[in-house]
Coordinates of C-alpha atoms in Angstrom, one line a residue:
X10 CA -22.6 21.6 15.2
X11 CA -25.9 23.6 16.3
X12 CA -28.3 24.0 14.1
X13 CA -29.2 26.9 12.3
X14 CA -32.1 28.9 13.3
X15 CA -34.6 28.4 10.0
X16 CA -33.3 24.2 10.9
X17 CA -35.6 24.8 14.4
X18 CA -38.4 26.4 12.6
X19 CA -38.9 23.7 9.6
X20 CA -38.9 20.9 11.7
X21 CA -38.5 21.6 15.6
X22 CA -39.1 17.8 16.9
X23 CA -36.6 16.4 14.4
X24 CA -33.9 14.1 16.3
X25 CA -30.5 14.6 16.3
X26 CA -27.7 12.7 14.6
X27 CA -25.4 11.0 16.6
X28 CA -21.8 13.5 16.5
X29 CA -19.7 10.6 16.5
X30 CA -18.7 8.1 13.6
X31 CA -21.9 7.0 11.9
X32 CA -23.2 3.3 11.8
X33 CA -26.5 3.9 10.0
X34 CA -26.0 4.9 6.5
X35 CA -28.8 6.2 3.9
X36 CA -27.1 6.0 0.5
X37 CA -29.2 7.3 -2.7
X38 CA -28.2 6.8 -5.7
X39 CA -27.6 2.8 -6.7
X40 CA -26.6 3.2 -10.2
X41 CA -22.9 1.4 -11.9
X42 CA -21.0 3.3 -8.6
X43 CA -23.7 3.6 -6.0
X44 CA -24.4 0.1 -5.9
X45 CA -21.6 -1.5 -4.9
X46 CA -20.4 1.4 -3.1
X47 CA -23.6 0.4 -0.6
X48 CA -22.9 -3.1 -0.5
X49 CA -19.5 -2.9 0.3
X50 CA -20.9 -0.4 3.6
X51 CA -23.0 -3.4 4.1
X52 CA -20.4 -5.6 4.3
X53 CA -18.3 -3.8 6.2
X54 CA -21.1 -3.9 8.9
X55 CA -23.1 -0.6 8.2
X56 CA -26.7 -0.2 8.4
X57 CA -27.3 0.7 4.9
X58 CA -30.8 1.8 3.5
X59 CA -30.8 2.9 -0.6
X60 CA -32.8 4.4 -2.8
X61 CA -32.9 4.6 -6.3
X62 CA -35.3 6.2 -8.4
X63 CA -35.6 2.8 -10.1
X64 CA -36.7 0.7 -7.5
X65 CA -34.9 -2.7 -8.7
X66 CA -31.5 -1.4 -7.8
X67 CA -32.9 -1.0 -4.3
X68 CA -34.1 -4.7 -4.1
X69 CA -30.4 -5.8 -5.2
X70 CA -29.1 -4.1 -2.7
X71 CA -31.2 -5.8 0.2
X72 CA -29.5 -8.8 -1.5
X73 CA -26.2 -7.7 -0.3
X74 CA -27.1 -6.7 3.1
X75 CA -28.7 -3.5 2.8
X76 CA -32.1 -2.5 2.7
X77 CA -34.5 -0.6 0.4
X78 CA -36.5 2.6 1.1
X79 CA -39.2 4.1 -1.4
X80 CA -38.0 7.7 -1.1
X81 CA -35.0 9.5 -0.1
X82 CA -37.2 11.1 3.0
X83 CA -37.4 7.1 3.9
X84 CA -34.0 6.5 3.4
X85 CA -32.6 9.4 5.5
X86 CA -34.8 9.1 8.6
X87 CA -33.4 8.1 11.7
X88 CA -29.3 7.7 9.5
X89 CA -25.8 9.4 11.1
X90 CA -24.9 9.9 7.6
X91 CA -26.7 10.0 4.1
X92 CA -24.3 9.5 1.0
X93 CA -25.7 10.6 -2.2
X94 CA -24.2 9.5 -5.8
X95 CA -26.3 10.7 -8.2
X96 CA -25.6 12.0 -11.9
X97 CA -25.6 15.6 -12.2
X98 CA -25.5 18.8 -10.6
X99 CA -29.3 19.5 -10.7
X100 CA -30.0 15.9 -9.6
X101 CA -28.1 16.8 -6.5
X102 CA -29.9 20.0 -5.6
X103 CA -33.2 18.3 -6.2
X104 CA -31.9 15.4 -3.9
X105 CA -30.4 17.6 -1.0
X106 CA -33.1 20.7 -0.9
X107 CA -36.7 19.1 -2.7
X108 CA -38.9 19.0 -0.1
X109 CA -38.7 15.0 0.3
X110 CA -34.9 15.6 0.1
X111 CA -32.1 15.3 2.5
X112 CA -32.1 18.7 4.4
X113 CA -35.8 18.6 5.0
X114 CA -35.6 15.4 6.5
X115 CA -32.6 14.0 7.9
X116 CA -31.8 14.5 11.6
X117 CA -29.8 17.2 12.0
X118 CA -26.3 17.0 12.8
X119 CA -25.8 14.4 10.2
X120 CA -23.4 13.9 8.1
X121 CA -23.9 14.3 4.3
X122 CA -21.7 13.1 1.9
X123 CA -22.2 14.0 -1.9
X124 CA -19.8 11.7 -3.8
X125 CA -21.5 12.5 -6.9
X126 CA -19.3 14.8 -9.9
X127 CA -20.9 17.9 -10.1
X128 CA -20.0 21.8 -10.8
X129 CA -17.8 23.1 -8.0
X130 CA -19.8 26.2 -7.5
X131 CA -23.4 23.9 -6.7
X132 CA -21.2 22.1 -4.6
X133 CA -20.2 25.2 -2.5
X134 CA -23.9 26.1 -2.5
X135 CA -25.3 23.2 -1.1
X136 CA -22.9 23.0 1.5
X137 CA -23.1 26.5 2.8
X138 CA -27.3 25.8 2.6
X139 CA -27.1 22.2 4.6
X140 CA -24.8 24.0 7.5
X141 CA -27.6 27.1 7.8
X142 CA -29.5 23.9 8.2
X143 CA -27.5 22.0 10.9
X144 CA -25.7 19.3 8.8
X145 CA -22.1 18.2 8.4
X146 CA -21.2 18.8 4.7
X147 CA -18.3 17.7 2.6
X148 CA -18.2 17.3 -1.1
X149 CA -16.2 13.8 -1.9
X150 CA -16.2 12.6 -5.6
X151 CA -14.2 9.4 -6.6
X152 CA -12.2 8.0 -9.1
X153 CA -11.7 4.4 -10.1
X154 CA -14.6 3.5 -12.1
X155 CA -17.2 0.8 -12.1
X156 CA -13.8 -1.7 -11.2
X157 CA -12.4 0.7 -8.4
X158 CA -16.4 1.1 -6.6
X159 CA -16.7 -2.9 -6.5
X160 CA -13.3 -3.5 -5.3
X161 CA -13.4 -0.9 -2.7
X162 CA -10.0 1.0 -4.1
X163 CA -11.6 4.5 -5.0
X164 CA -9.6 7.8 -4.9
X165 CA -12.0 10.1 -2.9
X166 CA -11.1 14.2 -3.2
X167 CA -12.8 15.6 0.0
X168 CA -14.1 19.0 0.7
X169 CA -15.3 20.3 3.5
X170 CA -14.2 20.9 7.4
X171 CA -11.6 18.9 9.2
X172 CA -13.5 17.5 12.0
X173 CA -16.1 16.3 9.1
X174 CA -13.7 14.8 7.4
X175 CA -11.9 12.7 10.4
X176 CA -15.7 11.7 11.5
X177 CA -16.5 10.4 8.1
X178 CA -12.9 9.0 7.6
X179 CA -14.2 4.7 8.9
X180 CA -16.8 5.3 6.0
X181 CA -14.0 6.4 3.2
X182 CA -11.7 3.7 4.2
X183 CA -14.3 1.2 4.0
X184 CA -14.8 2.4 -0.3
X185 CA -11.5 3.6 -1.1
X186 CA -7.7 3.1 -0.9
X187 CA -7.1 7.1 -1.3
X188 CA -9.4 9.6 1.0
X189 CA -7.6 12.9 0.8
X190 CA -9.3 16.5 2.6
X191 CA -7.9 18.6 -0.1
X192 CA -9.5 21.9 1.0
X193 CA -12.9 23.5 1.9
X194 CA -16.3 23.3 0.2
X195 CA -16.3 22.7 -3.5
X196 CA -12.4 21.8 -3.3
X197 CA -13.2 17.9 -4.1
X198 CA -15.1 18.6 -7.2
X199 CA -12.3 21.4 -8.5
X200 CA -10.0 18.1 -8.0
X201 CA -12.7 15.4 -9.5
X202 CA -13.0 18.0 -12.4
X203 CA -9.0 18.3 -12.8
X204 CA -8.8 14.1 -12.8
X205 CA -11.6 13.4 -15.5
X206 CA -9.3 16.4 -17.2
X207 CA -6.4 13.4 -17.1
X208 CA -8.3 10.4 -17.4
X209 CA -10.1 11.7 -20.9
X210 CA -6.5 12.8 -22.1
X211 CA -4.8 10.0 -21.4
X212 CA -7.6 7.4 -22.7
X213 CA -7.5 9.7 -26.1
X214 CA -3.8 9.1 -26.0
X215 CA -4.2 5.4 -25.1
X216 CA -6.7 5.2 -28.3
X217 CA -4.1 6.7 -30.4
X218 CA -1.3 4.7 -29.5
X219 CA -3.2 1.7 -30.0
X220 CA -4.0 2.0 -33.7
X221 CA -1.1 3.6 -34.2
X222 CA 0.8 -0.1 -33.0
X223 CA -2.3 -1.9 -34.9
X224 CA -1.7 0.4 -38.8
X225 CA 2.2 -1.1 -38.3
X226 CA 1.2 -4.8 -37.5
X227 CA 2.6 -4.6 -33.7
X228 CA 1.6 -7.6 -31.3
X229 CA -0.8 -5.0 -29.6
X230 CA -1.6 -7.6 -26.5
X231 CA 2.5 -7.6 -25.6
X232 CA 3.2 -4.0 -27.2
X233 CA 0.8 -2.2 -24.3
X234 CA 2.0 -4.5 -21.4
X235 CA 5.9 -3.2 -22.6
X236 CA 4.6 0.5 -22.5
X237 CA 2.6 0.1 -19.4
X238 CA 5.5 -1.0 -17.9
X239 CA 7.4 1.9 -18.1
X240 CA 7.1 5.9 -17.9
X241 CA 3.9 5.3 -20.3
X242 CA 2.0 3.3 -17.6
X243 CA -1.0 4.1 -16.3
X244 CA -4.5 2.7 -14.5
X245 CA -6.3 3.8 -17.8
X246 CA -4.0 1.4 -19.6
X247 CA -4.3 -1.2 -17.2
X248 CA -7.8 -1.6 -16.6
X249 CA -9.1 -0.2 -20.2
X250 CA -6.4 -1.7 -22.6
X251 CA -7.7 -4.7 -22.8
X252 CA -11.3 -4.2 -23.6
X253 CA -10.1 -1.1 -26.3
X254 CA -7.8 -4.0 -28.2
X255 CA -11.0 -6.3 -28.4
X256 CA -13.1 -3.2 -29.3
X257 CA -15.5 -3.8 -25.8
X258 CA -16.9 -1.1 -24.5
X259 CA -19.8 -2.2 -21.6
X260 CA -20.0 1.1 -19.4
X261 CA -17.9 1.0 -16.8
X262 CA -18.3 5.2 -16.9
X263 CA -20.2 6.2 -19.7
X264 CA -19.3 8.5 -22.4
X265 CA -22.8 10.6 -21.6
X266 CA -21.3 11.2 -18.0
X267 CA -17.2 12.2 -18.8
X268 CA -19.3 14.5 -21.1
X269 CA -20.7 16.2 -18.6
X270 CA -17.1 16.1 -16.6
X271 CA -15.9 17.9 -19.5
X272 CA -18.3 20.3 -19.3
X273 CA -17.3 21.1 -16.0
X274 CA -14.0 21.3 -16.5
X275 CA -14.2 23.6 -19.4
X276 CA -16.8 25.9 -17.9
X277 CA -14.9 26.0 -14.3
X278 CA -11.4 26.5 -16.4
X279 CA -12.8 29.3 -18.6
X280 CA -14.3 31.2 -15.7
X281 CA -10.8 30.5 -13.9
X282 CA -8.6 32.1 -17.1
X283 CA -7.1 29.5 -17.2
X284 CA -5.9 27.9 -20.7
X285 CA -6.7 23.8 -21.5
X286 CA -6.0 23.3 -24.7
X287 CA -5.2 19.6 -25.0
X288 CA -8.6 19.3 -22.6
X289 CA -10.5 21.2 -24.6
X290 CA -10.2 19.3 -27.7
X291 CA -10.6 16.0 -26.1
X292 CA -13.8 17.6 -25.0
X293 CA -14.7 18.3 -28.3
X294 CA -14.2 14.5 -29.5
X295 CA -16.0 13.0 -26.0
X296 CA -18.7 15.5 -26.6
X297 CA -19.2 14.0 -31.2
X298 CA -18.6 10.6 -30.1
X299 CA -22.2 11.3 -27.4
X300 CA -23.8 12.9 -30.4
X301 CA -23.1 10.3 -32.7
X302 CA -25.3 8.1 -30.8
X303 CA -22.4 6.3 -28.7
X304 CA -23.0 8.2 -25.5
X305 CA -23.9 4.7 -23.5
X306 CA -20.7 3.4 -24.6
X307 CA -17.5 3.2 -21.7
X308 CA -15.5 6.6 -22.1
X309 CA -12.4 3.9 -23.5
X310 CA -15.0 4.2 -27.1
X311 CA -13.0 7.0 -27.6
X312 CA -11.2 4.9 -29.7
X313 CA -14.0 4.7 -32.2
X314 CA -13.7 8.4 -33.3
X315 CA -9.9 7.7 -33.3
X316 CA -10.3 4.9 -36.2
X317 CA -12.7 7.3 -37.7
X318 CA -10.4 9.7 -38.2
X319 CA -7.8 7.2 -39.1
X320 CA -10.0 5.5 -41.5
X321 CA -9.7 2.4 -40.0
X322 CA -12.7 -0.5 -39.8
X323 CA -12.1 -0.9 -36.2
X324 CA -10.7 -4.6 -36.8
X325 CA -8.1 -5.9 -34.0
X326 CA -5.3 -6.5 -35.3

């Protein structure tokens, strides 16, 4: 790809990425995804230099392999490919166009991956911004939680150009089981926003289930593994069943974040005409349970506002 015009005039001795696969990987954002996402590059034999805005999440991951930078225009100099994972929407404009961000400093031709969830719409903006600029954009959020990033068995929704997409394909299969172009810019976060759509539903239905098998005495341990082994199955019930029975819920995606999903997904489906009924009450309950105070709590604490409604005491049973 050639750069744009106003790329020249910003920074005209800037070097060029490499066009090929990347090897040298700047990856900001280190947080309960980020992290082990970068290690697991580092593993795999990547050059991989983080940031993270607090800096100890850097130093662990120079424990894994990796190495730490103390800015994002550190982190990006001199890398074939910067991944970002950051929270929200305006934490990814700030990150891609603030003047120590990633178009005002990487080389151009680079490949920039935003894996973060974020509005569609910001997502088509910031690509069509970083190709005026020269770079290689796609928009590639992930599912699989805290469990799916360390394990390296993410769903990744890509959006962006083909030839992008094949030249970052080594780096996808490297964090995830299920890398999928599923159309042009801002197509991956119309998916992402569509999944949390499932995940909060089905966790809400999961939470339901569950005290409804607790309020008639069921074995709830052997009464989930019969359901998940049939049409009811699912990946929420296998990796958040367990912790929901024992009322555990350490952040593996917190409730504060599948808020904002929800957000997303509501704005985007409004704006759309299109009618999510069952999704928009779930985001009604994720959105109380954050208000109440719980909003650091895994997204499986859904169950809470079920027992509250129930009035149960939130004893297993």
């Amino acid at each position: 790809m050639t750069p744009g015009p106003g790329r020249a005039d910003q920074n005209p001795r800037k070097e060029t990425a490499t066009m090929s696969q990347p090897r040298t990987i700047a990856f900001i954002g280190l947080g309960i995804m980020g992290l082990p996402m970068a290690a697991n590059l580092a593993t795999a034999g990547y050059e991989v230099t983080g940031y993270n805005r607090s800096p100890e999440k850097a130093r662990k991951l120079t424990e894994q392999g990796g190495k730490a930078a103390a800015s994002v225009a550190e982190a990006v100099a001199g890398a074939d490919a910067v991944i970002t994972m950051v929270p929200d929407s305006p934490d990814v404009e700030q990150v891609m166009l603030g003047e120590d961000g990633v178009f005002a400093n990487a080389p151009s031709g680079a490949l920039v991956i935003d894996m973060s969830t974020i509005r569609p719409d910001v997502a088509r903006t910031v690509a069509a911004e970083g190709l005026a600029r020269g770079f290689r954009v796609l928009d590639a959020p992930v599912s699989g939680g805290e469990a799916g990033a360390i394990e390296a068995k993410l769903s990744i929704m890509v959006g962006g150009a083909q030839e992008d997409f094949d030249a970052a394909r080594p780096v996808f299969d490297v964090l995830g089981t299920t890398p999928v172009l599923v159309g042009p810019a801002g197509a991956g976060q119309t998916v992402k926003a569509a999944n949390q759509l499932i995940v909060a539903g089905n966790i809400q239905l999961v939470a339901e289930a569950l005290v409804f098998l607790e309020a008639h005495g069921v074995d709830t341990e052997q009464g989930l593994k019969v359901l998940n082994g049939g049409l009811a199955g699912s990946t929420v019930m296998t990796r958040k069943g367990e912790g929901m029975r024992n009322r555990e819920f350490a952040p593996g995606f917190r409730i504060e974040l599948h808020d904002k999903d929800m957000k997303i997904v509501t704005t985007a489906a409004r704006e759309a005409g299109v009618s999510i009924p069952l999704g928009a009450l779930v985001a009604q309950f994720v959105g109380a349970l954050k208000a109440q105070g719980h909003g650091g709590l895994d997204h499986s604490a859904l169950l809470k506002l079920v027992e509250q409604l129930s009035g149960e005491q939130g004893e297993q049973k």
